[in-house]
Short mmCIF file of C-alpha atoms and ligand atoms in Angstrom, two decimals:
data_model
loop_
_atom_site.label_atom_id
_atom_site.label_comp_id
_atom_site.label_asym_id
_atom_site.label_seq_id
_atom_site.Cartn_x
_atom_site.Cartn_y
_atom_site.Cartn_z
CA MET A 1259 61.84 -111.16 -28.41
CA ASN A 1260 63.93 -112.86 -30.88
CA THR A 1261 66.35 -115.98 -30.83
CA ASP A 1262 69.33 -113.86 -29.79
CA THR A 1263 67.47 -112.96 -26.55
CA ILE A 1264 66.82 -116.58 -26.29
CA ASN A 1265 70.40 -117.96 -26.64
CA GLU A 1266 71.57 -115.17 -24.26
CA ALA A 1267 69.02 -116.41 -21.67
CA LEU A 1268 70.19 -120.08 -22.45
CA LYS A 1269 73.77 -119.04 -21.28
CA SER A 1270 72.54 -118.75 -17.92
CA ILE A 1271 71.77 -122.37 -17.71
CA LYS A 1272 74.76 -124.47 -16.06
CA TYR A 1273 75.06 -127.93 -17.09
CA PRO A 1274 73.99 -130.10 -13.59
CA GLY A 1275 77.14 -130.35 -11.68
CA PHE A 1276 79.51 -127.98 -13.63
CA SER A 1277 79.97 -124.16 -13.86
CA ARG A 1278 79.75 -124.11 -17.39
CA ASP A 1279 76.55 -123.07 -19.35
CA ILE A 1280 75.00 -125.34 -21.86
CA VAL A 1281 75.63 -122.86 -24.65
CA SER A 1282 79.20 -123.35 -24.54
CA PHE A 1283 78.96 -127.18 -24.17
CA GLY A 1284 77.46 -127.20 -27.64
CA LEU A 1285 74.29 -128.77 -26.31
CA ILE A 1286 72.03 -126.36 -28.28
CA LYS A 1287 71.32 -127.43 -31.48
CA GLY A 1288 68.41 -124.86 -32.46
CA VAL A 1289 66.46 -122.24 -31.23
CA ASP A 1290 63.27 -120.51 -32.93
CA PHE A 1291 60.77 -117.92 -31.88
CA ALA A 1292 57.38 -117.32 -33.33
CA ASP A 1293 53.75 -116.19 -32.04
CA GLY A 1294 55.02 -116.03 -28.27
CA VAL A 1295 56.24 -119.86 -28.64
CA ALA A 1296 60.06 -120.25 -28.02
CA THR A 1297 61.39 -123.47 -29.54
CA VAL A 1298 64.39 -124.93 -28.44
CA SER A 1299 66.38 -128.36 -29.47
CA MET A 1300 69.19 -129.91 -27.39
CA ALA A 1301 71.14 -133.11 -28.01
CA ILE A 1302 72.73 -134.51 -24.53
CA THR A 1303 75.22 -137.17 -24.43
CA THR A 1304 74.84 -138.58 -21.07
CA ALA A 1305 74.24 -141.82 -19.29
CA ASP A 1306 72.44 -140.19 -16.48
CA PRO A 1307 68.69 -140.08 -17.28
CA ARG A 1308 68.15 -137.22 -14.54
CA VAL A 1309 70.27 -134.80 -16.45
CA PRO A 1310 67.83 -134.27 -19.55
CA THR A 1311 65.10 -134.05 -17.05
CA GLN A 1312 66.71 -131.05 -15.29
CA LEU A 1313 67.76 -129.29 -18.38
CA LYS A 1314 64.58 -129.42 -19.80
CA ALA A 1315 63.06 -128.13 -16.93
CA ASP A 1316 65.60 -125.52 -16.39
CA VAL A 1317 65.15 -124.41 -20.04
CA GLU A 1318 61.50 -124.22 -19.77
CA ASN A 1319 61.29 -122.04 -16.65
CA THR A 1320 64.13 -119.78 -17.90
CA LEU A 1321 62.50 -119.19 -21.18
CA LEU A 1322 59.23 -118.76 -19.36
CA ALA A 1323 60.55 -115.79 -17.02
CA LEU A 1324 61.12 -113.84 -20.18
CA ASP A 1325 59.00 -111.03 -21.37
CA GLY A 1326 57.12 -112.05 -24.56
CA VAL A 1327 57.72 -115.70 -24.22
CA ASP A 1328 54.06 -117.40 -23.56
CA ASN A 1329 54.72 -120.96 -24.28
CA THR A 1330 57.91 -123.05 -24.67
CA GLU A 1331 58.72 -126.27 -26.72
CA VAL A 1332 61.82 -127.99 -25.57
CA ARG A 1333 62.92 -130.94 -27.78
CA VAL A 1334 65.70 -133.16 -25.90
CA THR A 1335 67.73 -135.83 -28.10
CA VAL A 1336 69.49 -138.12 -25.31
CA SER A 1337 72.40 -140.44 -26.39
CA THR A 1338 74.74 -142.44 -24.17
CA PRO A 1339 78.39 -142.30 -24.30
CA LYS A 1340 79.94 -144.53 -26.59
CA THR A 1341 83.27 -146.40 -25.58
CA PRO A 1342 85.10 -148.52 -28.39
CA PRO A 1343 86.77 -151.68 -27.55
CA GLY A 1344 90.06 -150.72 -25.38
CA GLY A 1345 88.04 -148.25 -23.71
CA SER A 1346 89.07 -145.08 -25.59
CA PRO A 1347 86.30 -142.35 -25.67
CA SER A 1348 85.14 -141.99 -29.28
CA SER A 1349 83.59 -138.50 -29.18
CA GLY A 1350 84.83 -135.01 -28.43
CA ASN A 1351 81.35 -134.20 -27.10
CA VAL A 1352 82.17 -132.21 -23.83
CA THR A 1353 78.99 -133.99 -22.31
CA GLY A 1354 80.59 -137.37 -22.68
CA PRO A 1355 83.59 -139.47 -21.09
CA ALA A 1356 85.64 -136.43 -20.28
CA GLN A 1357 82.61 -134.88 -18.18
CA GLN A 1358 81.93 -138.28 -16.47
CA ALA A 1359 85.55 -138.79 -15.52
CA MET A 1360 86.25 -135.63 -14.20
CA LYS A 1361 83.30 -135.32 -12.14
CA GLY A 1362 85.61 -135.47 -9.02
CA VAL A 1363 87.45 -132.02 -10.11
CA LYS A 1364 86.01 -129.06 -8.46
CA HIS A 1365 87.89 -126.48 -10.53
CA ILE A 1366 89.86 -126.91 -13.91
CA ILE A 1367 91.63 -123.75 -15.15
CA ALA A 1368 93.59 -123.69 -18.19
CA VAL A 1369 97.07 -121.77 -18.78
CA ALA A 1370 97.53 -120.38 -22.25
CA SER A 1371 99.55 -118.41 -24.13
CA GLY A 1372 99.06 -116.73 -27.91
CA LYS A 1373 102.49 -117.90 -28.67
CA GLY A 1374 105.21 -120.19 -27.54
CA GLY A 1375 108.08 -119.49 -25.33
CA VAL A 1376 106.65 -116.91 -22.89
CA GLY A 1377 107.19 -119.47 -19.96
CA LYS A 1378 103.35 -120.71 -19.97
CA SER A 1379 104.78 -124.26 -18.65
CA THR A 1380 107.08 -122.75 -16.20
CA PHE A 1381 104.13 -120.64 -15.00
CA ALA A 1382 101.66 -123.72 -15.08
CA VAL A 1383 103.70 -125.91 -12.88
CA ASN A 1384 104.76 -123.40 -10.29
CA LEU A 1385 101.04 -122.05 -10.28
CA ALA A 1386 100.00 -125.84 -9.50
CA CYS A 1387 102.64 -125.74 -6.74
CA ALA A 1388 101.14 -122.49 -5.22
CA PHE A 1389 97.82 -123.75 -5.28
CA GLU A 1390 98.88 -126.78 -3.24
CA LYS A 1391 100.66 -124.56 -0.67
CA LEU A 1392 97.72 -122.24 -0.68
CA LEU A 1393 95.31 -125.13 -0.21
CA ARG A 1394 97.33 -126.93 2.46
CA SER A 1395 97.75 -123.72 4.32
CA GLU A 1396 93.93 -123.02 4.37
CA SER A 1397 92.32 -126.42 5.17
CA GLY A 1398 95.58 -128.74 5.67
CA ASP A 1399 94.85 -130.75 2.77
CA ALA A 1400 95.44 -130.12 -0.86
CA ARG A 1401 94.59 -132.14 -3.92
CA VAL A 1402 95.81 -130.36 -7.00
CA GLY A 1403 96.90 -132.03 -10.42
CA ILE A 1404 98.31 -130.64 -13.64
CA MET A 1405 97.39 -131.99 -17.19
CA ASP A 1406 100.16 -131.38 -19.66
CA CYS A 1407 98.27 -131.06 -23.11
CA ASP A 1408 101.52 -129.52 -24.82
CA ILE A 1409 101.86 -132.81 -26.37
CA TYR A 1410 104.35 -131.43 -29.34
CA GLY A 1411 106.86 -130.36 -26.52
CA PRO A 1412 105.48 -131.51 -23.00
CA SER A 1413 107.89 -130.13 -20.59
CA VAL A 1414 106.00 -130.52 -17.39
CA PRO A 1415 107.53 -133.76 -16.52
CA MET A 1416 110.94 -132.53 -16.55
CA MET A 1417 110.06 -129.37 -14.49
CA MET A 1418 108.12 -131.55 -12.00
CA GLY A 1419 111.04 -133.88 -11.75
CA VAL A 1420 109.25 -136.78 -13.05
CA SER A 1421 110.15 -139.38 -15.17
CA SER A 1422 108.26 -142.56 -14.36
CA ARG A 1423 105.82 -144.13 -16.70
CA PRO A 1424 101.98 -144.04 -15.32
CA GLU A 1425 100.67 -147.16 -14.21
CA VAL A 1426 97.76 -148.73 -15.87
CA ASN A 1427 94.88 -149.59 -13.44
CA GLY A 1428 92.16 -151.56 -15.60
CA GLU A 1429 91.29 -149.18 -18.39
CA SER A 1430 92.66 -145.94 -16.54
CA LEU A 1431 96.22 -144.51 -16.31
CA VAL A 1432 97.16 -143.46 -12.73
CA PRO A 1433 98.76 -140.04 -12.85
CA VAL A 1434 101.98 -139.95 -11.10
CA GLU A 1435 102.67 -137.61 -8.39
CA ASN A 1436 105.73 -135.50 -7.02
CA PHE A 1437 105.63 -132.29 -4.54
CA GLY A 1438 102.09 -133.67 -3.72
CA ILE A 1439 100.54 -132.86 -7.09
CA LYS A 1440 99.20 -135.26 -9.54
CA MET A 1441 100.47 -135.40 -13.06
CA MET A 1442 99.62 -136.65 -16.64
CA SER A 1443 101.61 -135.58 -19.57
CA MET A 1444 102.32 -137.20 -23.04
CA GLY A 1445 105.89 -136.81 -21.97
CA LEU A 1446 105.61 -139.57 -19.64
CA LEU A 1447 104.23 -141.97 -22.15
CA ILE A 1448 106.37 -141.59 -25.13
CA ASP A 1449 110.20 -141.67 -25.56
CA GLU A 1450 112.21 -138.37 -25.65
CA SER A 1451 113.55 -139.57 -29.26
CA THR A 1452 110.13 -140.68 -30.48
CA PRO A 1453 109.12 -138.03 -33.09
CA VAL A 1454 105.53 -136.45 -32.01
CA VAL A 1455 104.05 -135.86 -35.33
CA TRP A 1456 100.47 -135.73 -34.25
CA ARG A 1457 98.06 -134.17 -36.52
CA GLY A 1458 94.77 -132.16 -35.11
CA PRO A 1459 92.41 -135.25 -34.40
CA MET A 1460 95.38 -137.20 -32.59
CA VAL A 1461 95.84 -134.33 -30.39
CA MET A 1462 92.08 -134.37 -29.52
CA LYS A 1463 92.01 -137.89 -28.93
CA THR A 1464 95.08 -137.92 -26.83
CA ILE A 1465 93.42 -134.97 -24.71
CA GLN A 1466 90.06 -136.93 -24.40
CA GLN A 1467 91.78 -139.86 -22.96
CA PHE A 1468 93.96 -137.71 -20.63
CA ALA A 1469 90.44 -136.17 -19.39
CA ALA A 1470 88.43 -139.49 -19.51
CA ASN A 1471 91.06 -142.52 -18.52
CA VAL A 1472 93.39 -141.06 -16.20
CA ALA A 1473 92.34 -141.76 -12.77
CA TRP A 1474 92.51 -138.04 -11.42
CA GLY A 1475 89.93 -138.83 -8.44
CA ASP A 1476 89.06 -136.10 -6.39
CA LEU A 1477 90.78 -132.91 -6.99
CA ASP A 1478 90.47 -129.37 -5.63
CA VAL A 1479 92.07 -127.67 -8.57
CA LEU A 1480 93.61 -129.04 -11.93
CA VAL A 1481 95.90 -126.95 -13.77
CA VAL A 1482 95.83 -127.71 -17.73
CA ASP A 1483 98.78 -126.39 -19.58
CA LEU A 1484 97.62 -126.11 -23.18
CA PRO A 1485 99.55 -126.06 -26.06
CA PRO A 1486 100.88 -122.62 -27.30
CA GLY A 1487 98.76 -121.07 -29.92
CA THR A 1488 95.27 -120.29 -30.68
CA GLY A 1489 94.88 -122.89 -33.64
CA ASP A 1490 92.04 -125.28 -34.32
CA ALA A 1491 93.58 -127.93 -31.91
CA GLN A 1492 93.47 -125.35 -28.88
CA LEU A 1493 89.93 -124.34 -29.97
CA SER A 1494 88.68 -128.08 -29.75
CA LEU A 1495 90.32 -128.85 -26.60
CA VAL A 1496 89.11 -125.89 -24.90
CA GLN A 1497 85.48 -127.17 -25.87
CA THR A 1498 86.49 -130.50 -24.68
CA LEU A 1499 87.63 -130.05 -21.25
CA PRO A 1500 84.62 -128.51 -18.72
CA LEU A 1501 86.82 -125.46 -18.05
CA ASP A 1502 86.01 -123.17 -15.33
CA GLY A 1503 88.11 -120.50 -16.40
CA ALA A 1504 91.56 -119.47 -18.14
CA VAL A 1505 94.79 -117.34 -17.40
CA ILE A 1506 96.64 -116.01 -20.30
CA VAL A 1507 100.40 -115.60 -19.73
CA THR A 1508 102.37 -113.25 -21.81
CA THR A 1509 105.49 -111.03 -21.99
CA PRO A 1510 106.24 -107.31 -21.16
CA GLN A 1511 106.41 -106.30 -25.02
CA LEU A 1512 103.62 -104.32 -26.05
CA VAL A 1513 103.20 -106.60 -28.99
CA ALA A 1514 102.32 -109.35 -26.87
CA VAL A 1515 98.91 -107.30 -26.67
CA SER A 1516 97.62 -108.56 -30.03
CA VAL A 1517 98.73 -112.03 -29.63
CA ALA A 1518 97.26 -112.45 -26.22
CA ARG A 1519 94.05 -111.01 -27.53
CA ARG A 1520 93.70 -114.32 -30.00
CA GLY A 1521 93.71 -116.24 -27.06
CA ALA A 1522 91.37 -114.59 -25.37
CA THR A 1523 89.01 -114.56 -28.55
CA MET A 1524 89.35 -118.46 -28.33
CA PHE A 1525 88.06 -118.56 -24.78
CA GLU A 1526 85.34 -116.04 -25.46
CA LYS A 1527 84.13 -118.36 -28.18
CA VAL A 1528 83.27 -121.34 -25.91
CA ASN A 1529 82.26 -119.06 -23.01
CA VAL A 1530 85.27 -119.86 -20.91
CA PRO A 1531 85.65 -116.74 -18.55
CA LEU A 1532 89.13 -115.24 -18.17
CA LEU A 1533 90.65 -115.27 -14.97
CA GLY A 1534 93.31 -112.90 -15.53
CA VAL A 1535 96.43 -112.13 -17.56
CA ALA A 1536 99.96 -112.88 -15.95
CA GLU A 1537 103.26 -111.44 -17.32
CA ASN A 1538 106.31 -113.33 -17.40
CA MET A 1539 109.94 -112.57 -17.60
CA SER A 1540 109.10 -109.06 -16.63
CA TYR A 1541 112.15 -107.67 -15.30
CA LEU A 1542 115.81 -108.78 -14.19
CA LEU A 1543 116.89 -107.84 -10.90
CA GLY A 1544 120.33 -106.32 -10.50
CA LYS A 1545 122.78 -106.70 -8.07
CA ASP A 1546 121.81 -103.30 -6.42
CA GLY A 1547 118.05 -104.48 -6.63
CA GLU A 1548 117.32 -102.46 -9.47
CA GLN A 1549 114.54 -103.62 -11.72
CA GLN A 1550 115.89 -103.71 -15.13
CA TYR A 1551 112.99 -103.88 -17.76
CA ILE A 1552 115.20 -105.53 -20.65
CA PHE A 1553 111.90 -106.69 -22.63
CA GLY A 1554 110.08 -103.63 -22.07
CA GLN A 1555 107.24 -102.60 -19.57
CA GLY A 1556 103.54 -102.50 -19.51
CA GLY A 1557 102.49 -105.51 -21.80
CA GLY A 1558 100.87 -107.52 -19.03
CA GLU A 1559 98.60 -104.72 -17.82
CA HIS A 1560 98.10 -103.50 -21.32
CA THR A 1561 96.77 -107.02 -22.36
CA ALA A 1562 94.62 -107.31 -19.34
CA GLU A 1563 93.06 -103.77 -19.89
CA ALA A 1564 92.42 -104.80 -23.45
CA LEU A 1565 90.81 -107.99 -22.55
CA GLU A 1566 88.62 -106.40 -19.80
CA THR A 1567 90.30 -108.59 -17.21
CA SER A 1568 92.56 -108.28 -14.06
CA PHE A 1569 96.09 -108.11 -14.23
CA LEU A 1570 97.23 -110.82 -11.78
CA GLY A 1571 100.83 -109.71 -11.36
CA GLN A 1572 104.50 -110.04 -12.82
CA ILE A 1573 107.04 -112.92 -12.56
CA PRO A 1574 110.63 -111.70 -12.89
CA LEU A 1575 113.35 -112.97 -15.14
CA ASP A 1576 115.39 -114.66 -12.38
CA PRO A 1577 117.63 -117.87 -13.15
CA VAL A 1578 116.41 -119.36 -10.02
CA ILE A 1579 113.26 -120.33 -12.10
CA ARG A 1580 115.13 -121.71 -14.92
CA GLU A 1581 117.20 -123.86 -12.77
CA GLY A 1582 114.05 -124.91 -11.05
CA GLY A 1583 112.95 -126.25 -14.36
CA ASP A 1584 116.11 -127.80 -15.61
CA ARG A 1585 116.30 -129.43 -12.02
CA GLY A 1586 112.71 -130.61 -11.75
CA ILE A 1587 112.24 -128.80 -8.58
CA PRO A 1588 109.87 -125.74 -9.37
CA ALA A 1589 111.30 -122.53 -7.75
CA MET A 1590 108.16 -122.44 -5.77
CA ILE A 1591 109.39 -125.40 -4.22
CA SER A 1592 113.16 -124.93 -3.66
CA TYR A 1593 112.45 -121.19 -2.63
CA PRO A 1594 109.48 -121.15 -0.95
CA GLU A 1595 109.97 -117.78 0.96
CA GLY A 1596 111.54 -116.32 -2.34
CA ASN A 1597 110.22 -113.13 -4.15
CA VAL A 1598 109.39 -115.48 -6.91
CA ALA A 1599 107.27 -117.86 -4.65
CA GLN A 1600 105.62 -114.63 -3.17
CA SER A 1601 104.62 -113.79 -6.61
CA PHE A 1602 103.06 -117.15 -7.70
CA THR A 1603 101.60 -117.30 -4.35
CA LYS A 1604 99.68 -113.99 -5.04
CA MET A 1605 98.41 -115.08 -8.22
CA ALA A 1606 97.32 -118.48 -6.92
CA GLU A 1607 95.16 -116.37 -4.16
CA SER A 1608 93.84 -113.84 -6.63
CA VAL A 1609 92.70 -117.04 -9.15
CA MET A 1610 91.36 -119.16 -6.17
CA ALA A 1611 89.09 -115.97 -5.04
CA LYS A 1612 87.77 -115.79 -8.81
CA LEU A 1613 86.83 -119.50 -8.60
CA LYS A 1614 85.01 -119.21 -5.42
N1 ATP B 2094 110.67 -115.96 -15.38
C1 ATP B 2094 111.33 -116.42 -16.02
N2 ATP B 2094 112.67 -116.58 -15.47
C2 ATP B 2094 113.95 -117.15 -15.98
N3 ATP B 2094 113.57 -118.37 -17.01
C3 ATP B 2094 112.48 -118.41 -17.27
C4 ATP B 2094 111.34 -118.05 -16.81
N4 ATP B 2094 110.30 -118.34 -17.25
C5 ATP B 2094 110.45 -119.28 -18.41
N5 ATP B 2094 111.72 -119.55 -18.15
C6 ATP B 2094 112.77 -120.65 -18.63
O1 ATP B 2094 112.41 -120.49 -20.27
C7 ATP B 2094 112.13 -121.52 -20.94
C8 ATP B 2094 110.84 -121.64 -21.77
O2 ATP B 2094 110.00 -121.87 -20.72
P1 ATP B 2094 108.63 -122.77 -20.96
O3 ATP B 2094 109.13 -124.20 -21.70
O4 ATP B 2094 107.79 -122.54 -19.51
O5 ATP B 2094 107.92 -121.96 -21.92
P2 ATP B 2094 106.70 -122.28 -22.75
O6 ATP B 2094 105.76 -121.03 -23.05
O7 ATP B 2094 105.86 -123.16 -22.17
O8 ATP B 2094 107.35 -122.88 -23.94
P3 ATP B 2094 106.88 -123.82 -25.21
O9 ATP B 2094 106.48 -122.96 -26.07
O10 ATP B 2094 107.48 -124.81 -25.38
O11 ATP B 2094 104.94 -124.08 -24.75
C9 ATP B 2094 112.52 -122.61 -19.85
O12 ATP B 2094 113.75 -122.75 -19.88
C10 ATP B 2094 112.00 -121.92 -18.57
O13 ATP B 2094 112.85 -122.38 -17.46
#
């Protein structure tokens, strides 16, 4: 018995109401073990008094079930979420306002890429549309959202054919809606000509506001389009949002493996499970129906193997996808029976199966 074993055991405890564990939420501040006594200190930001009580009991029961632990000492520090004048959340703590405000969201998944230009936003938008179609066909109702965190180059509004500014209701922004999907993006809040020279902390603040001050309401699934790359801003972002899992988008080039690996490492650090790797721009379909692998072959599958996750499938390089992005009608909507839509639907099914 040692502190590593205790830490591992703590990772099995979920934050009440969420599928993420208390270690990845950063609640554990110290762990010690001596003479059969496991000591754990936790710091929790919540306005709900039941949360610390339940977590304390969960930690005690989990640790007492371990061989070698005879007794426990669990110290819990509780603070309430602070909201400065104007209603903006002041802290990046995952148990703070973002968690509270996203309570009605069943599943939150991130779409990420190790580098820019792989078609991540295109993928996120079409995946959201595929979820909408899938859930509607299953239960007659679908509540899907997309949150565009790519605040340096927010392209989701254009791809979703939306340009109206979101309305403000009290202290909340009301997401705009198109194709049955709720959406929030920095692109809706700034003029196109505004230079967005955001620094790390500003990025975080915006994301916290997107999570905490947007009236998402009840959603079955929220797709989060992360900024490209794997730097500090992306890492703090995945720490802030209560993510259930992440999909990595990559291209067919074999060099993509090492780039995507950086993305996977980032999610590993915060214990967000990978839901799979999707390969975009896989091949061009010639007039005779022949698949031309102009960017090489195998990058997506190799990446999935290397990251020990599923390969979700391929999306062809197809003018229909680019036109859909430029026209503001995703290919999933304009050609719902086409090859592209079928690929996205299959991927949405695989991801949904993993979430359930
Ligand atoms: N499979 C595809 N077939 C044809 N065009 C595509 C495909 N995927 C993406 N594109 C086009 O490539 C361009 C870049 O895509 P997108 O903006 O989604 O990339 P990204 O990875 O989100 O980029 P960024 O680095 O800005 O985040 C867009 O014009 C989009 O329409």
